[in-house]
Coordinates of C-alpha atoms in Angstrom, one line a residue:
X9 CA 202.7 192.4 27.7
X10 CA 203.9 191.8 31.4
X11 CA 202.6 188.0 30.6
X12 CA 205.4 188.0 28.1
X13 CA 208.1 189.4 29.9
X14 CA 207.8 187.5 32.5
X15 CA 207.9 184.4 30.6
X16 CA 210.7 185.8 29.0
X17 CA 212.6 186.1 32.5
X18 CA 211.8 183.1 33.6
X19 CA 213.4 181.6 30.5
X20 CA 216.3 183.2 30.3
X21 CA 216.9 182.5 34.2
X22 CA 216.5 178.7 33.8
X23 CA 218.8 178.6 31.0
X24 CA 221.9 179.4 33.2
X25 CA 221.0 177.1 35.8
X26 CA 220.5 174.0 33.7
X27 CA 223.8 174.8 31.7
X28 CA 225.3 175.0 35.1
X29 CA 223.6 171.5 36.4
X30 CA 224.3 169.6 32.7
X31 CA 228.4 171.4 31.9
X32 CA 229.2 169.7 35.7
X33 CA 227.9 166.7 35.5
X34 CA 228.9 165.9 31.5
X35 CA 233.0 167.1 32.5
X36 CA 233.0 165.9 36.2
X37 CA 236.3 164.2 36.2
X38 CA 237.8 164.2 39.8
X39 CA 239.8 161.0 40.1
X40 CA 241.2 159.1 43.5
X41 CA 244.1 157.0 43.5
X42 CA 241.9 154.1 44.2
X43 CA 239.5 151.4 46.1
X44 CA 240.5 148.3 47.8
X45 CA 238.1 146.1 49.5
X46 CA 238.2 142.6 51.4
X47 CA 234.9 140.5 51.3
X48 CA 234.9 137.5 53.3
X49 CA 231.4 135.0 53.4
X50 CA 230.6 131.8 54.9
X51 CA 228.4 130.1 56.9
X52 CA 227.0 126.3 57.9
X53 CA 224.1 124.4 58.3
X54 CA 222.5 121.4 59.5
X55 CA 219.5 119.5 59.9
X56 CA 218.6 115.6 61.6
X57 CA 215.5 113.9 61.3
X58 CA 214.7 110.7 63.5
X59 CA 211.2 109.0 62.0
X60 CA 209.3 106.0 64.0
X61 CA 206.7 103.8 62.5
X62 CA 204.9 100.7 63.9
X63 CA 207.3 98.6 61.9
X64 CA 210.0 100.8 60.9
X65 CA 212.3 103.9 61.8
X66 CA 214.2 106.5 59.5
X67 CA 217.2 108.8 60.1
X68 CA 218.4 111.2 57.9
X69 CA 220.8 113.9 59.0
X70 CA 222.6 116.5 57.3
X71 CA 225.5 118.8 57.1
X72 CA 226.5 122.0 55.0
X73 CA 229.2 124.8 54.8
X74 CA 228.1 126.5 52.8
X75 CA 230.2 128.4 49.9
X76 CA 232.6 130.0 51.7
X77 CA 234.3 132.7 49.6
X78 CA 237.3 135.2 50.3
X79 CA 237.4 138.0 47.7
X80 CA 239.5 140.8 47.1
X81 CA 239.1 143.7 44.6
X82 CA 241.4 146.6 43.4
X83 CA 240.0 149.5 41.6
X84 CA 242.2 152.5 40.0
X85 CA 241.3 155.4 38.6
X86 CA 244.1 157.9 36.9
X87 CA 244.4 160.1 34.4
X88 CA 246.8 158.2 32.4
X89 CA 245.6 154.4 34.0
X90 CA 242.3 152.5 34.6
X91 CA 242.9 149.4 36.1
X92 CA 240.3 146.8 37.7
X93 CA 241.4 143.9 39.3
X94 CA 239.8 140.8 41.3
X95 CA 241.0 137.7 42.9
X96 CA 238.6 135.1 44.8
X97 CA 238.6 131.5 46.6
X98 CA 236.1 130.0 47.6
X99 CA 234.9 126.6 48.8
X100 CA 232.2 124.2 50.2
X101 CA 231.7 121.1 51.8
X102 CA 228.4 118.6 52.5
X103 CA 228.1 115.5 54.2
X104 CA 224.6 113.2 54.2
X105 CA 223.2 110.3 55.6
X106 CA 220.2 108.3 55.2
X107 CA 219.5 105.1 57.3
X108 CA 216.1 102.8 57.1
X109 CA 214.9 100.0 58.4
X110 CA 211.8 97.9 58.4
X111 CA 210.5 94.7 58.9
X112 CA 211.2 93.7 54.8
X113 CA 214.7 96.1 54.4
X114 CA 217.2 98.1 55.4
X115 CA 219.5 100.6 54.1
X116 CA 222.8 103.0 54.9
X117 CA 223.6 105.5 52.2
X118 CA 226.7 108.2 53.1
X119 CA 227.6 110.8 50.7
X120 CA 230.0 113.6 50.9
X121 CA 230.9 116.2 48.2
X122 CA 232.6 119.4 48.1
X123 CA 234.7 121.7 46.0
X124 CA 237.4 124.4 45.4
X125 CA 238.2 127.1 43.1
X126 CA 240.1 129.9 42.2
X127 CA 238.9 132.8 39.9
X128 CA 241.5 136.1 39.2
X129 CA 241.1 138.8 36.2
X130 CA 242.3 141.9 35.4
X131 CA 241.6 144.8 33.1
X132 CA 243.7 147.6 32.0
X133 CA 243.6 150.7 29.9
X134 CA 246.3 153.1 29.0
X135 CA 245.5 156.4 27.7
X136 CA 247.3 158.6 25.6
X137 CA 246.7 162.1 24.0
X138 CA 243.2 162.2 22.8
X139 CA 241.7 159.8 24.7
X140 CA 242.9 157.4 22.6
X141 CA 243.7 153.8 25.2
X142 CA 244.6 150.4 24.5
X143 CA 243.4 147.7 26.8
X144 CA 244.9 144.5 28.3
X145 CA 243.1 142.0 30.3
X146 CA 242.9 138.4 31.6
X147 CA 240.9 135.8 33.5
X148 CA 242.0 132.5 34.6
X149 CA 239.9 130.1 36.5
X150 CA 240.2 126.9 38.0
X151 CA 238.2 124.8 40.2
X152 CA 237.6 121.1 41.3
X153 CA 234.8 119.2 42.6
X154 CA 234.3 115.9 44.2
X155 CA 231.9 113.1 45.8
X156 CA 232.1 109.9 47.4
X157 CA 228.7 107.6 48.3
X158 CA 228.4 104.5 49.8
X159 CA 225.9 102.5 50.5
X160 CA 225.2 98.4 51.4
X161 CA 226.4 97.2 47.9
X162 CA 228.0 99.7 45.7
X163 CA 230.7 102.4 46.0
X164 CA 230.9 105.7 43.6
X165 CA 233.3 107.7 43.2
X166 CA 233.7 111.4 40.9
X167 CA 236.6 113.8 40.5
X168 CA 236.3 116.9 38.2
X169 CA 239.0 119.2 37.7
X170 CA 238.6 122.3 35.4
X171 CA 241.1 124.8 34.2
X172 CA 240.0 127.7 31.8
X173 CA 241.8 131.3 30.8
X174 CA 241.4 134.3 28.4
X175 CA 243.2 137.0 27.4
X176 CA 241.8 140.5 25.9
X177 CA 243.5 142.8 23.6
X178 CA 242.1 146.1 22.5
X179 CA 242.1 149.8 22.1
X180 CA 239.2 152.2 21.5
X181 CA 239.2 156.0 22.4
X182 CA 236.7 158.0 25.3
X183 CA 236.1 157.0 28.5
X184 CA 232.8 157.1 31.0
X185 CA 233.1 158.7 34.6
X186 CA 231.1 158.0 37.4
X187 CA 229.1 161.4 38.1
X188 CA 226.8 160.8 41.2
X189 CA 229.0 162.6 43.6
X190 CA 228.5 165.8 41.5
X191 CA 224.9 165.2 41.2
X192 CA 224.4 164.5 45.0
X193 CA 226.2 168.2 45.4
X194 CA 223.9 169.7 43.7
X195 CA 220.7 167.9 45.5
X196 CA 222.1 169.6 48.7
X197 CA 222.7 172.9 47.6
X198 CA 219.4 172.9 45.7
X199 CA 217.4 171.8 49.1
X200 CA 219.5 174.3 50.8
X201 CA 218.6 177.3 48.2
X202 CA 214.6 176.1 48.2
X203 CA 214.6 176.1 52.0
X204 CA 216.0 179.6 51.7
X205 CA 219.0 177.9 53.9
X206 CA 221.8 179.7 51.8
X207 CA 223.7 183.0 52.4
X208 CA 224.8 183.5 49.0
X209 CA 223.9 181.4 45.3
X210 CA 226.8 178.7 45.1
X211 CA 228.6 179.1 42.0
X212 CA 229.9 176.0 39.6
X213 CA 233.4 176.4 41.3
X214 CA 231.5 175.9 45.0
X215 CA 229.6 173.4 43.3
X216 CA 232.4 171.6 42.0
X217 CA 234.4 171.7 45.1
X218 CA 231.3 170.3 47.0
X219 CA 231.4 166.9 44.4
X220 CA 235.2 166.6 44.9
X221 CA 234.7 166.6 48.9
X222 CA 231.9 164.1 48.6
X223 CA 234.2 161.5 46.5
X224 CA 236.7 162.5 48.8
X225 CA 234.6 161.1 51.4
X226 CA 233.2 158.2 49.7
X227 CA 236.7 157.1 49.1
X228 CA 237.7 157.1 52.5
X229 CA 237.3 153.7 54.5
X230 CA 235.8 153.9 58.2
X231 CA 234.9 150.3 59.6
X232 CA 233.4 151.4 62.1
X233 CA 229.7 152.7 60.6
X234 CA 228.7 154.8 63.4
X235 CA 231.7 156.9 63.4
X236 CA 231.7 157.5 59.4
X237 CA 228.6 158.5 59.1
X238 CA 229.3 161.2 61.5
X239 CA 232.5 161.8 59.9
X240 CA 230.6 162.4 56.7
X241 CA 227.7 164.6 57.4
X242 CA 230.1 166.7 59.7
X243 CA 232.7 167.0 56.3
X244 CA 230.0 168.3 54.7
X245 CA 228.4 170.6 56.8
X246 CA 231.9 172.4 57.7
X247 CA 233.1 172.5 53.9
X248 CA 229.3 174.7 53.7
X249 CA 230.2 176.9 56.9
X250 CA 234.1 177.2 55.7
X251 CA 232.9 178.1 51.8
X252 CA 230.8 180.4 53.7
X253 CA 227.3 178.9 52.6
X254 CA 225.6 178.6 55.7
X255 CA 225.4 179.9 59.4
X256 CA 225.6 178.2 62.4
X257 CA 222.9 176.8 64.5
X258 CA 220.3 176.1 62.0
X259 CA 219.5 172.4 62.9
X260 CA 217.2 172.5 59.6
X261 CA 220.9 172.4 57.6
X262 CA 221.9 169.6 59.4
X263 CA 218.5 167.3 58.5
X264 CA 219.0 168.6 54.5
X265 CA 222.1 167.4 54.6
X266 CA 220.8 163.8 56.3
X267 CA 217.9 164.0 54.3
X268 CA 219.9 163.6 51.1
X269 CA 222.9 161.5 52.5
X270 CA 221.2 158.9 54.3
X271 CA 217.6 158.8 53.4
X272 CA 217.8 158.6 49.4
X273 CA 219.4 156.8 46.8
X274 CA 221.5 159.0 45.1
X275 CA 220.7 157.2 41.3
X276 CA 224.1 156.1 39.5
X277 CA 225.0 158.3 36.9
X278 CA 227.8 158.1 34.3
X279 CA 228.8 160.7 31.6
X280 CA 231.1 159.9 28.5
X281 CA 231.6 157.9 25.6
X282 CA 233.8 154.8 24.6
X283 CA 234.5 153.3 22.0
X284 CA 236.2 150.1 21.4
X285 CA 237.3 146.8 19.8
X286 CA 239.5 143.9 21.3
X287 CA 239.9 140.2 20.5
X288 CA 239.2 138.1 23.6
X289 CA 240.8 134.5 22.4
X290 CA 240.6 132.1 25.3
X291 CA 241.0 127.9 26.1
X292 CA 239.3 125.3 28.7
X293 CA 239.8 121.7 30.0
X294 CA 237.7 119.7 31.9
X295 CA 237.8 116.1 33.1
X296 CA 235.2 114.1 34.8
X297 CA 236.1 110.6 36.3
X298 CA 233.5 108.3 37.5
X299 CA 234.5 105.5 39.3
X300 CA 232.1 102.5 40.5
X301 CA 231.9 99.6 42.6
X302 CA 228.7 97.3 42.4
X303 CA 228.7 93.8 43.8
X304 CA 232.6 94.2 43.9
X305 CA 232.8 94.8 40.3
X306 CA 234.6 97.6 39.5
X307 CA 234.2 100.3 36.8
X308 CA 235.2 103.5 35.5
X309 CA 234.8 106.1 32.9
X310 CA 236.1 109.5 32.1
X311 CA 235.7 112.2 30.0
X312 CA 238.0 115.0 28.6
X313 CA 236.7 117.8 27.0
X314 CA 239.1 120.6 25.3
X315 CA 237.5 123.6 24.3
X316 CA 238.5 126.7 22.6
X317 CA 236.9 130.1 21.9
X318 CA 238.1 133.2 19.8
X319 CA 235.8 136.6 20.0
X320 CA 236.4 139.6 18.3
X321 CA 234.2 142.5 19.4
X322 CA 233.5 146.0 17.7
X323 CA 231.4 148.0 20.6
X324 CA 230.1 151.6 21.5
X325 CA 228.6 153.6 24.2
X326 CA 227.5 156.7 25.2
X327 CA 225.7 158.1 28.2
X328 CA 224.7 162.3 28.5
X329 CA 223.6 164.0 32.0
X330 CA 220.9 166.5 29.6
X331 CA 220.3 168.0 33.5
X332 CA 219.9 167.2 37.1
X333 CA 216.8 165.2 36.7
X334 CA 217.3 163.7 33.0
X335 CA 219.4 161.1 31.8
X336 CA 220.1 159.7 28.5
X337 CA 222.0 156.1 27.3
X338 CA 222.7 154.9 24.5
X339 CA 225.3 151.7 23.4
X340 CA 225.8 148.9 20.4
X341 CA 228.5 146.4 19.8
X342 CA 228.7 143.5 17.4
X343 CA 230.5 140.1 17.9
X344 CA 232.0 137.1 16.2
X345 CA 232.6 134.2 18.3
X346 CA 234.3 130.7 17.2
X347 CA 233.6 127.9 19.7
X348 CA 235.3 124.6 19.4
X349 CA 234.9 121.6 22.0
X350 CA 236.8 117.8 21.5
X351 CA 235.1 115.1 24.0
X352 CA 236.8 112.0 24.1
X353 CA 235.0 109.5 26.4
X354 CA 236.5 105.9 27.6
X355 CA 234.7 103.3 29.9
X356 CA 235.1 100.0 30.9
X357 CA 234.7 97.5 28.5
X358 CA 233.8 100.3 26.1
X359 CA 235.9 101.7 22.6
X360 CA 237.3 105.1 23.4
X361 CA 234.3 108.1 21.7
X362 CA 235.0 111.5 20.2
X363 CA 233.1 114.2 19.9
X364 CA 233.6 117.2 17.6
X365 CA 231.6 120.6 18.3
X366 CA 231.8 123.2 16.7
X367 CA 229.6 126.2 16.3
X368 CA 230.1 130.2 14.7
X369 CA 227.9 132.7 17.3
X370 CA 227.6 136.1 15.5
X371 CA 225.8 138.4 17.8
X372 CA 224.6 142.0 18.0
X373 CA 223.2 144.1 20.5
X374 CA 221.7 147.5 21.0
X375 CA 220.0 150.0 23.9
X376 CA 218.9 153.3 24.1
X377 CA 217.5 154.4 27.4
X378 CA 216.4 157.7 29.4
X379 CA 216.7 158.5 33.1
X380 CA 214.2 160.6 35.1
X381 CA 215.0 161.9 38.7
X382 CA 212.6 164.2 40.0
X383 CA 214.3 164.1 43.2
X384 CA 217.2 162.3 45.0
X385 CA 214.2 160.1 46.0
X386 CA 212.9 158.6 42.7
X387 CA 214.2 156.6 39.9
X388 CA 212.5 156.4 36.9
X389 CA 214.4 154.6 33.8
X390 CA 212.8 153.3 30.7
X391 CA 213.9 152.3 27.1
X392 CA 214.4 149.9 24.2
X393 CA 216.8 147.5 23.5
X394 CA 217.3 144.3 20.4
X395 CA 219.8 141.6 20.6
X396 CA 220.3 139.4 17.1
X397 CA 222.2 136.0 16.9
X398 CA 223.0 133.7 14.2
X399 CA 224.0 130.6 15.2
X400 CA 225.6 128.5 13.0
X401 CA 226.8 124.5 14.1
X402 CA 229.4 122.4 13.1
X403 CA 231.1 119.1 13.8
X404 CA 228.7 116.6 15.5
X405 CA 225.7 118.6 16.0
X406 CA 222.5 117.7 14.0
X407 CA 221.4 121.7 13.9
X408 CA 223.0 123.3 11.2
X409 CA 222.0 126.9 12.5
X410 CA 219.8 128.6 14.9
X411 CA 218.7 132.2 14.6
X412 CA 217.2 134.6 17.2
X413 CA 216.1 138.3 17.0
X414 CA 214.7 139.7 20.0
X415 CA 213.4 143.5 20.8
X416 CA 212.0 144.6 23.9
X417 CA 210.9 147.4 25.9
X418 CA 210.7 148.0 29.8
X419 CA 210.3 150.5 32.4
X420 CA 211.6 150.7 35.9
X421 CA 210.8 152.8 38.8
X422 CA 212.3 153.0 42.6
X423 CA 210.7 155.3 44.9
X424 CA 212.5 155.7 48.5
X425 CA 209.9 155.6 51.3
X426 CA 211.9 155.3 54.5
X427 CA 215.6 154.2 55.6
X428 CA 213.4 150.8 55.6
X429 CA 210.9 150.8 53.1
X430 CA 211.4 151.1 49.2
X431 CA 209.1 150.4 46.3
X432 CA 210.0 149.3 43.3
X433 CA 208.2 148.7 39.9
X434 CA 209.1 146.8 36.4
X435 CA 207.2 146.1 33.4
X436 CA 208.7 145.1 30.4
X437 CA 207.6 143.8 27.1
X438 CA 209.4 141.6 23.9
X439 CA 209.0 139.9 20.8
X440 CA 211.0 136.8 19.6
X441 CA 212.2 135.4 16.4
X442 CA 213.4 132.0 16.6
X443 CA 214.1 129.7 13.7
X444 CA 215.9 126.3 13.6
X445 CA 217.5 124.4 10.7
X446 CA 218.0 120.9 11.1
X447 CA 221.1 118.8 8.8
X448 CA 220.3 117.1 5.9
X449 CA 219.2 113.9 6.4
X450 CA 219.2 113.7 10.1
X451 CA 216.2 111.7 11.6
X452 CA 215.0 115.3 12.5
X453 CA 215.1 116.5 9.1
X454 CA 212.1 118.0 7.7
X455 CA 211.2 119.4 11.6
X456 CA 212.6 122.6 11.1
X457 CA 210.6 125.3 13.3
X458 CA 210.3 128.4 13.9
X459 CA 208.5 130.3 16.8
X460 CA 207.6 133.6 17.5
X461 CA 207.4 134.8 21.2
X462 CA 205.5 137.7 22.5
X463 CA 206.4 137.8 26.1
X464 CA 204.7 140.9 28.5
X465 CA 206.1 140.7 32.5
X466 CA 205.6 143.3 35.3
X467 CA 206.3 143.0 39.5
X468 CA 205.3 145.2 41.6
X469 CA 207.0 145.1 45.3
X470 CA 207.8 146.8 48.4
X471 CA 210.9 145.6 50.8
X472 CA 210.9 146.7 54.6
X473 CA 213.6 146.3 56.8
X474 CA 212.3 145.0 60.7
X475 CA 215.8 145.8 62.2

């Protein structure tokens, strides 16, 4: 009898505290104007070899920048507006020689290439009542590439510009927060409670305010690492000796609040559902000159290719904190995609080509996946997923249609050793259905195939940082 009413305490006593842990993460919703950040990479290298042989000697040298890219990306966050936005440039450059000689030859090859390119997009939703949004977004990207080499006899030459752009239109109704900052409140306060470090239960209000000072600080931008990490564990500790959580002198509520700030993960976690459908239609150009120079004959051929896409997509998603430790994610979406590409090709002494490709891509997709965190230490994630795809080709192409269906299954793990060391696991496993249709009366005709894949992978690995 006391067997049972226990059990029956215990029960009831749990039930409060997961609705308290699952309610604040599913309607977390504390929103900052935005993020801006400035990301800048480069870097060079070289190398010079200088080879001797009884009849012969061999220098090659080299020279790299390597990509050098400036990027800058806007994020905002309202209740009425969420807007992301991106711009980048980047370039790089590479210069190479090769010299040989020996008693029967010699050469001198130079060759330089290098490139440029632009990329900016943007995506926007608009809410109204309801969660109801539309959504407006765009991409344009443009980049060139070139190369000169030289040698004894012969000169060549490429240039290849590219230009390419989209546009999306859409509207769907929900929308998925970000919820880590809630959860990593409630690691603290739970370490705090179990380590019998708190002066009073917190509340969901505490609780709450807790999240909204840790996104608060995670919003806040302090160059100088040193000085925000003490900014943030010393936010943190005085919003628990304002709210009247903890005392003062306790040097064990200081390394909780490390412990979980600096020495963890803190696992991603979203809540919400979306649901959506846009038309993406888009356009691209490319040209790619070749020029030559042999024996002082010259020569030259280019190529223009003008392509043009149209994709209509009908998507969903859905992802439920159940608790603290338990995750659940879910999402589909279907697509229809029209691809068209026109090559025409001209070269020297050579009638001008054209090329017609054309090909319908209809494509479907599906996950469902659950989330185990034991602690603020340990990932665990694991789930199915199936992608279809009927391909079906036009215009030029000897393939009338190609056809794909693909589920899998994997499982992940990441367990947090030290500030240095992490482990990390994956296994995953899938099955493939892949059939090919040849054209009627191509010289392939006849060799239709199909295949069926079953594909098993897993890593195990452990990363340590010296210094």
């Amino acid at each position: 009898m006391r067997k049972n009413l226990l059990y029956a305490y215990l029960t009831l006593a749990t039930i409060p505290a997961f609705a308290q842990d699952s309610t604040l993460l599913k309607n977390y919703k504390y929103r900052t104007p935005g993020f801006r950040a400035l990301t800048v990479n480069s870097g060079m290298s070289g190398v010079y070899t200088n080879g001797k042989s009884g009849n012969g000697q061999a220098i090659m040298r080299n020279f790299a920048l390597q990509p050098t890219n400036v990027s800058f990306a806007s994020f905002k966050s309202t209740d009425r507006i969420w807007q992301q936005a991106g711009i980048s440039v980047g370039s790089q450059f590479s210069s190479t020689g090769n010299k040989a000689e020996n008693g029967f030859s010699k050469t001198d090859r130079q060759s330089r290439n290098g490139s440029a390119s632009v990329n900016a997009s943007i995506t926007q939703r608009n809410y109204r009542a309801n969660n109801w949004f539309w959504e407006l977004g765009g991409n344009a990207f443009a980049t060139t590439s070139g190369s000169r080499s030289t040698d004894s006899s012969s000169i060549q030459k490429t240039n290849n510009p590219q230009l390419a752009g989209s546009v999306t239109l859409g509207f769907g109704r929900g929308r998925i927060e970000l919820v880590q900052d809630a959860q990593m409140a409630f690691f603290i306060l739970n370490d705090l409670q179990q380590q019998g470090l708190l002066q009073r239960p917190a509340d969901e209000q505490t609780t709450l305010k807790l999240a909204q000072v840790i996104t608060a600080i995670n919003n806040r931008r302090v160059f100088d690492s040193r000085r925000r990490r003490i900014y943030e564990l010393t936010t943190i500790h005085d919003f628990l000796q304002r709210e009247g959580l903890t005392g003062t002198g306790d040097i064990r509520v200081f390394t909780t609040i490390n412990d979980n700030w600096a020495l963890a993960f803190n696992p991603t976690r979203a809540s919400g559902t979306r649901w959506y459908v846009n038309v993406t239609p888009g356009a691209s150009w490319l040209r790619v000159v070749q020029k030559s120079t042999i024996d002082q004959k010259d020569s030259e051929a280019i190529r223009n290719n003008n392509g043009y896409n149209l994709k209509p997509v009908l998507g969903f998603s859905r992802h439920v904190p159940v608790s603290l430790k338990w995750q659940r994610n879910m999402g589909a979406s279907a697509s229809y995609t029209r691809n068209g590409l026109r090559i025409k090709q001209t070269a020297t002494n050579t009638p001008e080509q054209t090329v017609n490709d054309e090909s319908s891509v209809y494509h479907a997709d599906l996950f469902y996946e659950m989330g185990y965190y034991p602690n603020n230490r340990t990932i665990v994630t694991g789930g199915f997923n199936m992608t279809g795809t009927w391909n079906l080709l036009g215009g030029d192409n000897l393939a009338r249609s190609i056809t794909s269906i693909k589920p899998g299954l994997y499982l992940n793990g990441d367990y947090f050793i030290s500030y240095n060391t992490r482990l990390s696991f994956q296994a995953g496993a899938s099955y493939e259905h892949y059939q090919q249709k040849m054209e009627d009366g191509s010289p392939w005709f006849g060799q239709n195939f199909k295949r069926r894949d079953l594909l098993g992978n897993f890593s195990i690995g452990i990363t340590h940082v010296i210094f």
